[in-house]
PDB file of C-alpha atoms in Angstrom:
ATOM      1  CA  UNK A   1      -3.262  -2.997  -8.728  1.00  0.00           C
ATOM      2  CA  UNK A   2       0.694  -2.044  -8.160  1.00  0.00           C
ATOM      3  CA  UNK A   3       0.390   0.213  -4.731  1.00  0.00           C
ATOM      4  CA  UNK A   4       0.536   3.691  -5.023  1.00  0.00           C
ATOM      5  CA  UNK A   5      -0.036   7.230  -3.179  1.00  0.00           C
ATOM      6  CA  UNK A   6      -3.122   8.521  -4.423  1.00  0.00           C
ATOM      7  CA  UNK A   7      -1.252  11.723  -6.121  1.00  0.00           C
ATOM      8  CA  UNK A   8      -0.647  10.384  -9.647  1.00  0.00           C
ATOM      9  CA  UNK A   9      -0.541  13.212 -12.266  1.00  0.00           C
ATOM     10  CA  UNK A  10      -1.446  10.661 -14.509  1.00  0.00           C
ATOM     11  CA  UNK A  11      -4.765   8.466 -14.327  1.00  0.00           C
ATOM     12  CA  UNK A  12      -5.934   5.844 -15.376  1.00  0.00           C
ATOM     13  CA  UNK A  13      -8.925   3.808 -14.463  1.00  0.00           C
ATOM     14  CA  UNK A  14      -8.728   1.053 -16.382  1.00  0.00           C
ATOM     15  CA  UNK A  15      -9.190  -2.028 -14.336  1.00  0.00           C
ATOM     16  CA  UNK A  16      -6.096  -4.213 -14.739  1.00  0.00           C
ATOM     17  CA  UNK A  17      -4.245  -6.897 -12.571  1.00  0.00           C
ATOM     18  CA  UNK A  18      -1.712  -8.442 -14.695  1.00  0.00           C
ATOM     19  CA  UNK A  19       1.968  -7.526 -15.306  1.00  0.00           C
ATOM     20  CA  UNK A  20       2.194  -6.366 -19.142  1.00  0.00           C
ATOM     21  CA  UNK A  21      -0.323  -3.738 -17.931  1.00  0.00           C
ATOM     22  CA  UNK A  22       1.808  -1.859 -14.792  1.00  0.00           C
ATOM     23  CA  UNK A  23       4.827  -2.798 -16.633  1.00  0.00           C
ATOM     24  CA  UNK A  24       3.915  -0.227 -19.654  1.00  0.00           C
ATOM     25  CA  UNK A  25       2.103   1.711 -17.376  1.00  0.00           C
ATOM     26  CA  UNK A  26       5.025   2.900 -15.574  1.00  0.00           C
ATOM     27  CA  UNK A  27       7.387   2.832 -18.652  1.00  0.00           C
ATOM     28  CA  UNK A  28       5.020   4.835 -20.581  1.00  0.00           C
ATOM     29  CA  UNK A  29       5.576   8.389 -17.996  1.00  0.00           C
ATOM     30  CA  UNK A  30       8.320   9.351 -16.355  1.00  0.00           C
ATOM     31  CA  UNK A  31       6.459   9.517 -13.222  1.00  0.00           C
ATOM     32  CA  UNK A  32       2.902   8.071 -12.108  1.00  0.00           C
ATOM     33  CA  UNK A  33       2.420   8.529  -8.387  1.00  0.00           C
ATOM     34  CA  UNK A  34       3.972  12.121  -6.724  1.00  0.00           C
ATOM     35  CA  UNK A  35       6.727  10.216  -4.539  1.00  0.00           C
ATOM     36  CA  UNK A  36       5.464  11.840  -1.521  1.00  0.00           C
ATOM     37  CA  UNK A  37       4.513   9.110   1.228  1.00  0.00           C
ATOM     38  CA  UNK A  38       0.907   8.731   1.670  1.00  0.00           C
ATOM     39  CA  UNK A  39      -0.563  10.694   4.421  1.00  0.00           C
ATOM     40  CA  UNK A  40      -2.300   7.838   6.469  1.00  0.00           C
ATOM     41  CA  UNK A  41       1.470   6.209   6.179  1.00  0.00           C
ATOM     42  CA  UNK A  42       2.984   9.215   8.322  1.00  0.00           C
ATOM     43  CA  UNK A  43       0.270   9.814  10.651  1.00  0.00           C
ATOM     44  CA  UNK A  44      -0.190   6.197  11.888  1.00  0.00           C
ATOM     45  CA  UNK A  45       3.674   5.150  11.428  1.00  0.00           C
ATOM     46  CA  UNK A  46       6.244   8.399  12.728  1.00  0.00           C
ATOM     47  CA  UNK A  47       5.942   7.266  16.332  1.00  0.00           C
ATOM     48  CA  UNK A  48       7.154   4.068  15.991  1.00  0.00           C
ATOM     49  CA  UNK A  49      10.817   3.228  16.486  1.00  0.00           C
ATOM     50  CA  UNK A  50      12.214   1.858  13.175  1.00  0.00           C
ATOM     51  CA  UNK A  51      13.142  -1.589  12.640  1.00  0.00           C
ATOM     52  CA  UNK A  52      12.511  -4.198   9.336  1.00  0.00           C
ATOM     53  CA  UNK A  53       9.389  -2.807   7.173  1.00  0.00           C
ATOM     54  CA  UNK A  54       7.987  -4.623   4.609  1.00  0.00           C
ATOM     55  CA  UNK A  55       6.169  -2.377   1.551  1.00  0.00           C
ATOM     56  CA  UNK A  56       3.842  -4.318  -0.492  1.00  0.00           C
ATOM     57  CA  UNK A  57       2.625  -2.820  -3.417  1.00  0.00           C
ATOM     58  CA  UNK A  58       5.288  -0.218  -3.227  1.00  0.00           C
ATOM     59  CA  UNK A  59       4.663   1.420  -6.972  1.00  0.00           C
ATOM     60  CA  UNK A  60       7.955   4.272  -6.997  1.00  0.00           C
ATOM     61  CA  UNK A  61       8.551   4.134  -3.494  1.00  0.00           C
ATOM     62  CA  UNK A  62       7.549   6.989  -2.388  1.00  0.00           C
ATOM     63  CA  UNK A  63       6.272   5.503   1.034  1.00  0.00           C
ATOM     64  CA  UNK A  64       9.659   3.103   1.266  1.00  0.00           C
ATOM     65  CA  UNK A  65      11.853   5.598   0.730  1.00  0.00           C
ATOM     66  CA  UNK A  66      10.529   7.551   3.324  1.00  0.00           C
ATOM     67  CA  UNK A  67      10.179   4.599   5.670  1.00  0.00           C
ATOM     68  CA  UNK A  68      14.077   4.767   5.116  1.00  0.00           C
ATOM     69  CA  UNK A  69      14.878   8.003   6.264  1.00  0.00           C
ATOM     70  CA  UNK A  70      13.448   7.482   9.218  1.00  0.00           C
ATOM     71  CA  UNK A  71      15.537   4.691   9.589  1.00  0.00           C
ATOM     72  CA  UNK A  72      13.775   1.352   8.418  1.00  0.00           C
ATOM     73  CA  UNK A  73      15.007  -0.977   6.593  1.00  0.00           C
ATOM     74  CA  UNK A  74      12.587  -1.667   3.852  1.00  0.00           C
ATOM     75  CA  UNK A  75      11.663  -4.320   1.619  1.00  0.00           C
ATOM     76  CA  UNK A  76       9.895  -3.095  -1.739  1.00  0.00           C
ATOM     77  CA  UNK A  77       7.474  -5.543  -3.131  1.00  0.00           C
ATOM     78  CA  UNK A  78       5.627  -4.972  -6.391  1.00  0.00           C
ATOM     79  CA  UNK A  79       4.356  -6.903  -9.889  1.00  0.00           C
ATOM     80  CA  UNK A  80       6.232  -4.290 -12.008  1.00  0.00           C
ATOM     81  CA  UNK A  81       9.935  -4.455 -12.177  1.00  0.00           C
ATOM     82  CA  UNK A  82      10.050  -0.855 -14.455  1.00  0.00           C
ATOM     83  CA  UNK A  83       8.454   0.666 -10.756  1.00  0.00           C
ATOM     84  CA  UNK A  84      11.342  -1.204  -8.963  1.00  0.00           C
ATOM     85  CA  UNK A  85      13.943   0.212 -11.138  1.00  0.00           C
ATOM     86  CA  UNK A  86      12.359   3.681 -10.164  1.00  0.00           C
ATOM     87  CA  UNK A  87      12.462   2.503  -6.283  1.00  0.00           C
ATOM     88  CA  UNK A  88      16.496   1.743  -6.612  1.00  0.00           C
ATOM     89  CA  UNK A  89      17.122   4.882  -8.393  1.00  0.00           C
ATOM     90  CA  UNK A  90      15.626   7.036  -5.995  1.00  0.00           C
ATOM     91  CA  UNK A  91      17.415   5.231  -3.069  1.00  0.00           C
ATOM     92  CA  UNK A  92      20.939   5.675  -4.848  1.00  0.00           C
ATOM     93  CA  UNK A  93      20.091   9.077  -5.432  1.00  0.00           C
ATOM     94  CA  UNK A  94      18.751   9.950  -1.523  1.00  0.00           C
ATOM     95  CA  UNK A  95      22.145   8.950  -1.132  1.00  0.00           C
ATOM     96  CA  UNK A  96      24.506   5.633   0.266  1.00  0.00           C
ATOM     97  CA  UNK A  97      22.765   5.521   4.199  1.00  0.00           C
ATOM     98  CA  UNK A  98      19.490   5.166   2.651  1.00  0.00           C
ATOM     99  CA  UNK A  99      20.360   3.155  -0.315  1.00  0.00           C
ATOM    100  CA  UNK A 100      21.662   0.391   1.973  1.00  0.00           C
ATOM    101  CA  UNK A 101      18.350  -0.103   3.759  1.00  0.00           C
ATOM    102  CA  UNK A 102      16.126  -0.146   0.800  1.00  0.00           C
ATOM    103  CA  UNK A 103      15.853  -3.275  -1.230  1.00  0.00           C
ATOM    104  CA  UNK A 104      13.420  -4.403  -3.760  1.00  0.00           C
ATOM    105  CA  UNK A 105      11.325  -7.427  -4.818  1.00  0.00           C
ATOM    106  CA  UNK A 106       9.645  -8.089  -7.802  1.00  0.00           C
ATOM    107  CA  UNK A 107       6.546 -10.623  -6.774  1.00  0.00           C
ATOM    108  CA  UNK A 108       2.470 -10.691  -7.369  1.00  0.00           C
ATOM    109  CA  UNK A 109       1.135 -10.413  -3.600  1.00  0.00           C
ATOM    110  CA  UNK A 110      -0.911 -13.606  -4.246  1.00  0.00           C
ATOM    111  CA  UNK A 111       2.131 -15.245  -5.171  1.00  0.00           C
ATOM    112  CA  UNK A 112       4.483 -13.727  -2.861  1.00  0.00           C
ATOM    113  CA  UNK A 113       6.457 -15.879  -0.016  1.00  0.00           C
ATOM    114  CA  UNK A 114       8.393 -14.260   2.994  1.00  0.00           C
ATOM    115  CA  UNK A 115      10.236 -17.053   3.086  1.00  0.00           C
ATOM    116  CA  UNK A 116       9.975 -17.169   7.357  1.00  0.00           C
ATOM    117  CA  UNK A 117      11.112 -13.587   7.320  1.00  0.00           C
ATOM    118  CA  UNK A 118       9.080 -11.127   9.817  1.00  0.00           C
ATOM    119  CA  UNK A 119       8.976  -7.528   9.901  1.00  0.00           C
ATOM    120  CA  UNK A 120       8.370  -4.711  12.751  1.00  0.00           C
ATOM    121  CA  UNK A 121       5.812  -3.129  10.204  1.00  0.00           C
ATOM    122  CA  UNK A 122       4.077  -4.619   6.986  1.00  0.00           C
ATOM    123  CA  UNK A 123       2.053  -2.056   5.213  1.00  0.00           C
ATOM    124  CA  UNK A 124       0.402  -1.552   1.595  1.00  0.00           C
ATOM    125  CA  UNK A 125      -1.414   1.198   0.296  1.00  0.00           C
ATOM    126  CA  UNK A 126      -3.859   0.971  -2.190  1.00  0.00           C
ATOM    127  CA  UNK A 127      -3.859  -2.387  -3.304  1.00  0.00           C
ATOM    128  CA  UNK A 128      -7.215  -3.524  -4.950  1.00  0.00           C
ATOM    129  CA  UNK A 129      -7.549  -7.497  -6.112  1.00  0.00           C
ATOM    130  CA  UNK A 130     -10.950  -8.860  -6.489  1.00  0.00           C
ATOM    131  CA  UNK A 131     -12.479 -10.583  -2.893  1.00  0.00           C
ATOM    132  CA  UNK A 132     -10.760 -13.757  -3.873  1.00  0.00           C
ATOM    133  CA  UNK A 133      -7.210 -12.876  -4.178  1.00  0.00           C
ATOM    134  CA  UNK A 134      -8.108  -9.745  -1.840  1.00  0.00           C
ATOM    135  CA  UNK A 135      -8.635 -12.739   0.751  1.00  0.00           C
ATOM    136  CA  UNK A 136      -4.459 -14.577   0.110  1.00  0.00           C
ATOM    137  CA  UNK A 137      -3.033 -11.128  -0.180  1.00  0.00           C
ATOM    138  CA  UNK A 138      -4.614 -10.444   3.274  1.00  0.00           C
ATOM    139  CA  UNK A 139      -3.331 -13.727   4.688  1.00  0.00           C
ATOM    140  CA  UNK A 140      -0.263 -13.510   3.666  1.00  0.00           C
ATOM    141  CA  UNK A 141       0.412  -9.983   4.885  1.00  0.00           C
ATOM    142  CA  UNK A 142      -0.806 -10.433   8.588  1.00  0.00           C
ATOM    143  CA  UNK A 143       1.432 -13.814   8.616  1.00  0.00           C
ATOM    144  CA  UNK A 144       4.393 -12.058   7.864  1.00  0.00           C
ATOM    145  CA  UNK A 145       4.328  -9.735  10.761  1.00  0.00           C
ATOM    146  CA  UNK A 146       6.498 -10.127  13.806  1.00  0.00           C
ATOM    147  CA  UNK A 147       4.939 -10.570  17.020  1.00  0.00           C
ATOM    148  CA  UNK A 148       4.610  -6.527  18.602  1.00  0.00           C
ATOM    149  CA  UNK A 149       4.474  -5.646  14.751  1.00  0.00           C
ATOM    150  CA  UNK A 150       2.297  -3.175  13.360  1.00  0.00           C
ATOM    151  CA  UNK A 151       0.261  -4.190  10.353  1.00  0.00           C
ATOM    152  CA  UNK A 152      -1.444  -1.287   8.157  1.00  0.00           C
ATOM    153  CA  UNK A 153      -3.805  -1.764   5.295  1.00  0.00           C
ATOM    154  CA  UNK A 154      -5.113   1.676   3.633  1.00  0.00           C
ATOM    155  CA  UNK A 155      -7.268   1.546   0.543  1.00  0.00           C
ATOM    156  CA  UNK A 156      -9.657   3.574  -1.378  1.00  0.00           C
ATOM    157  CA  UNK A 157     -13.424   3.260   0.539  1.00  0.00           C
ATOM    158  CA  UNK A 158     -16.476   1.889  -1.688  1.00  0.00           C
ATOM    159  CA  UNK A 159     -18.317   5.315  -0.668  1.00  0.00           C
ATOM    160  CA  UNK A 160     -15.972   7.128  -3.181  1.00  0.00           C
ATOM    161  CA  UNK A 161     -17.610   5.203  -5.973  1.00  0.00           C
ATOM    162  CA  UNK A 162     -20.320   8.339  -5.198  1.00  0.00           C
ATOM    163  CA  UNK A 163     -18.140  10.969  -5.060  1.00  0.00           C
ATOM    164  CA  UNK A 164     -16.848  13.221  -9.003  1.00  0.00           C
ATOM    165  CA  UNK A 165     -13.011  11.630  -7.803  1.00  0.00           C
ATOM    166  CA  UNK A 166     -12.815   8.847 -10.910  1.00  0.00           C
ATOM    167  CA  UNK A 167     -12.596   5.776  -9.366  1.00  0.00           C
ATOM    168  CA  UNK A 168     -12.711   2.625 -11.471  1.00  0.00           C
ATOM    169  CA  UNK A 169     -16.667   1.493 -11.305  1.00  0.00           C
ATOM    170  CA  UNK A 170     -15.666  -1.628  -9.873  1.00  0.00           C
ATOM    171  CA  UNK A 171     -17.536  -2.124  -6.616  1.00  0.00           C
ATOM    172  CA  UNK A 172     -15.848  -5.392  -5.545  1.00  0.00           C
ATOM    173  CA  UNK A 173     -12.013  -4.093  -6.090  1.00  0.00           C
ATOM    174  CA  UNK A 174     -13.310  -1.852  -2.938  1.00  0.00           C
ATOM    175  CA  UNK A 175     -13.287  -2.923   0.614  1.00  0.00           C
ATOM    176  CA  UNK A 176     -14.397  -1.644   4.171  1.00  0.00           C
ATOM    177  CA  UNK A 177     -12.314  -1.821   7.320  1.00  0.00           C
ATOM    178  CA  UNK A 178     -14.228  -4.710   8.335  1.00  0.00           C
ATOM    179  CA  UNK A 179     -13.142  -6.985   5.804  1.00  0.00           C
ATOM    180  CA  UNK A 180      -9.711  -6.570   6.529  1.00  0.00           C
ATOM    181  CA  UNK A 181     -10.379  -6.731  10.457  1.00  0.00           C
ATOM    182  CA  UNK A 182     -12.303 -10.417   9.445  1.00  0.00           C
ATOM    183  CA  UNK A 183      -8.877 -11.798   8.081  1.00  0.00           C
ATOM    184  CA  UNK A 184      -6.848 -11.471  10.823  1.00  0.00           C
ATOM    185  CA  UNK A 185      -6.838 -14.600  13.377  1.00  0.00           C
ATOM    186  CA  UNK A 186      -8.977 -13.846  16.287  1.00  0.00           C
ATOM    187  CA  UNK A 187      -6.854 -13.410  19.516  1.00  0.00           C
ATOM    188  CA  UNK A 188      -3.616 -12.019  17.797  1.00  0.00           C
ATOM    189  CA  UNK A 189      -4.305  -8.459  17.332  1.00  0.00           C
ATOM    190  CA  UNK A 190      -4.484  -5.997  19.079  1.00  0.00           C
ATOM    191  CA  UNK A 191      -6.521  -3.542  16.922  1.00  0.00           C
ATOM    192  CA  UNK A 192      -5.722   0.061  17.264  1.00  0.00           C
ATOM    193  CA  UNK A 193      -7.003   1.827  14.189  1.00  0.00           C
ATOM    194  CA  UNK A 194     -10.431   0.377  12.011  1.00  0.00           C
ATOM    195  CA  UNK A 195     -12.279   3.241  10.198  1.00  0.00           C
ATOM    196  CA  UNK A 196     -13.477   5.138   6.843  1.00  0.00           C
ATOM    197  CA  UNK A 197     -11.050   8.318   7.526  1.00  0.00           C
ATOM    198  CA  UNK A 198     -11.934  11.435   5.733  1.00  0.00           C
ATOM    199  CA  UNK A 199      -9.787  13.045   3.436  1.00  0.00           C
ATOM    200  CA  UNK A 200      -9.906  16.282   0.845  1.00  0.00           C
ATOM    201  CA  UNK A 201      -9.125  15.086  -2.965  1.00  0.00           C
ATOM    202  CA  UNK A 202      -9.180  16.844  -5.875  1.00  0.00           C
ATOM    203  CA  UNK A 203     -11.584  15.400  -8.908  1.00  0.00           C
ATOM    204  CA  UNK A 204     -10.501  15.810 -12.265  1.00  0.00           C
ATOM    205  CA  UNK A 205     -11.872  19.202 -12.756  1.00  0.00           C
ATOM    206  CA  UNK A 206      -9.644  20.711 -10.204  1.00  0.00           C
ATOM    207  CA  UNK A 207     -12.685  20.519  -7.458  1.00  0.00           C
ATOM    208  CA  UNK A 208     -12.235  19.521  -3.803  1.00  0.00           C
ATOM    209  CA  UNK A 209     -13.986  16.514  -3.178  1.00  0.00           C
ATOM    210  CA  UNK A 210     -14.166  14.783   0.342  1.00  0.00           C
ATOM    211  CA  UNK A 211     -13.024  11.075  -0.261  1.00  0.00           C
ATOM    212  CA  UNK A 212     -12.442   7.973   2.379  1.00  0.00           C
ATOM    213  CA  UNK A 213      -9.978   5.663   3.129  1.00  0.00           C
ATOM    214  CA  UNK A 214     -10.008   2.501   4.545  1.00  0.00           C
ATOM    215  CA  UNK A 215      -7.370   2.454   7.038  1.00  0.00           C
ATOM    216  CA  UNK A 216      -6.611  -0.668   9.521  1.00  0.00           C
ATOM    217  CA  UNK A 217      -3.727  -0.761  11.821  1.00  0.00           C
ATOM    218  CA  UNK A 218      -3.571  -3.767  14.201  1.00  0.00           C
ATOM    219  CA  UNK A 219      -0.922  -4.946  16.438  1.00  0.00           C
ATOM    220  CA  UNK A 220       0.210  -8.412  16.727  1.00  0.00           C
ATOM    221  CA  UNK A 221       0.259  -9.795  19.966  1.00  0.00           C
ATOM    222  CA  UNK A 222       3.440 -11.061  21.692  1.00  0.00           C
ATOM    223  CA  UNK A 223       1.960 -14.105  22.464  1.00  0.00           C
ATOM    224  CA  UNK A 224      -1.612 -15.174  21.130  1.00  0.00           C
ATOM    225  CA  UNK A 225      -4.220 -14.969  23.592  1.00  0.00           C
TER     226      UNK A 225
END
């Protein structure tokens, strides 16, 4: 699924992976997520010093752009160019200084190449491939983090599948922070964050509903050990 914040006024559970899907999906609304960062995004990332962020899954950009007021310079990956185009407006219009440290990418994660580039932070919210493509997106994240970088993987927990909150019945598109902590090479991270945090959501009839995220944050290590 193209990342997003969790805050869309418009859902949709309809299980999807391909292009033509997110492509209308974002051209059919004016706007699907709420372009606020996500909340696990500012409490595990404002104390680090800025430097070269890589958003995967970056839907509207809510999360990059705010990565770039802080003073990162982001790179916006997603599947859907039409969220892209949504990503470079907003940048132009939060004005020249953060317009210049935003660019985009239009790339599948299984697909995607960093091309030897490293970044201080690599993060993606909400991204949910079945196990097998779960498994390269993983890889390919942790790779392209510089050593002292912060990876940070947040995603919807499976024990929301129990909860009124409208998630996609879909148990494999759902992981635990375990199975992101298994893909990262043993003796390179140094892992500072692994749990199902607690959050309040509201379901579709306007009720609050305790949810979960997974949330992961590891460090890579300077040198492996």
């Amino acid at each position: 699924m193209s990342g997003h914040d969790g805050h869309g006024p418009h859902g949709s559970h309809e299980v999807r992976h391909d292009r033509e899907f997110w492509e209308e999906r974002y051209r059919s609304v004016s706007q699907v997520w709420s372009g606020r960062p996500n909340v696990q995004l500012v409490d595990e990332v404002s104390d680090l010093p800025p430097g070269a962020a890589l958003d995967m899954a970056c839907g509207e950009g809510g999360d990059a752009l705010w990565l770039a007021a802080r003073g990162w310079r982001v790179t916006g990956v997603d599947l859907a160019q039409a969220a892209l185009d949504r990503v470079e407006q907003a940048a132009a219009a939060a004005g020249p200084d953060i317009a210049a440290r935003v660019r985009t990418v239009r790339s599948d994660v299984t697909g995607w190449d960093a091309g030897g580039e490293r970044y201080d932070l690599v993060t993606t919210h909400f991204l949910h491939l079945p196990p097998a493509d779960r498994a390269v997106a993983f890889a390919r994240l942790s790779d392209a983090v510089a050593p002292g970088g912060t990876l940070l993987v947040v995603a919807h927990h499976a024990s929301d599948l129990g909860t009124t909150i409208g998630r996609p019945d879909v148990p494999d598109l759902f992981f635990a922070p375990e199975d992101v902590v298994a893909a990262l090479r043993p003796g390179e991270w140094d892992l500072r964050v692994a749990e199902a945090r607690p959050r309040t959501a509201q379901d579709p009839d306007g009720r609050d509903v305790t949810i979960r995220d997974t949330v992961v944050r590891a460090v890579r290590r300077a040198t492996a050990g």
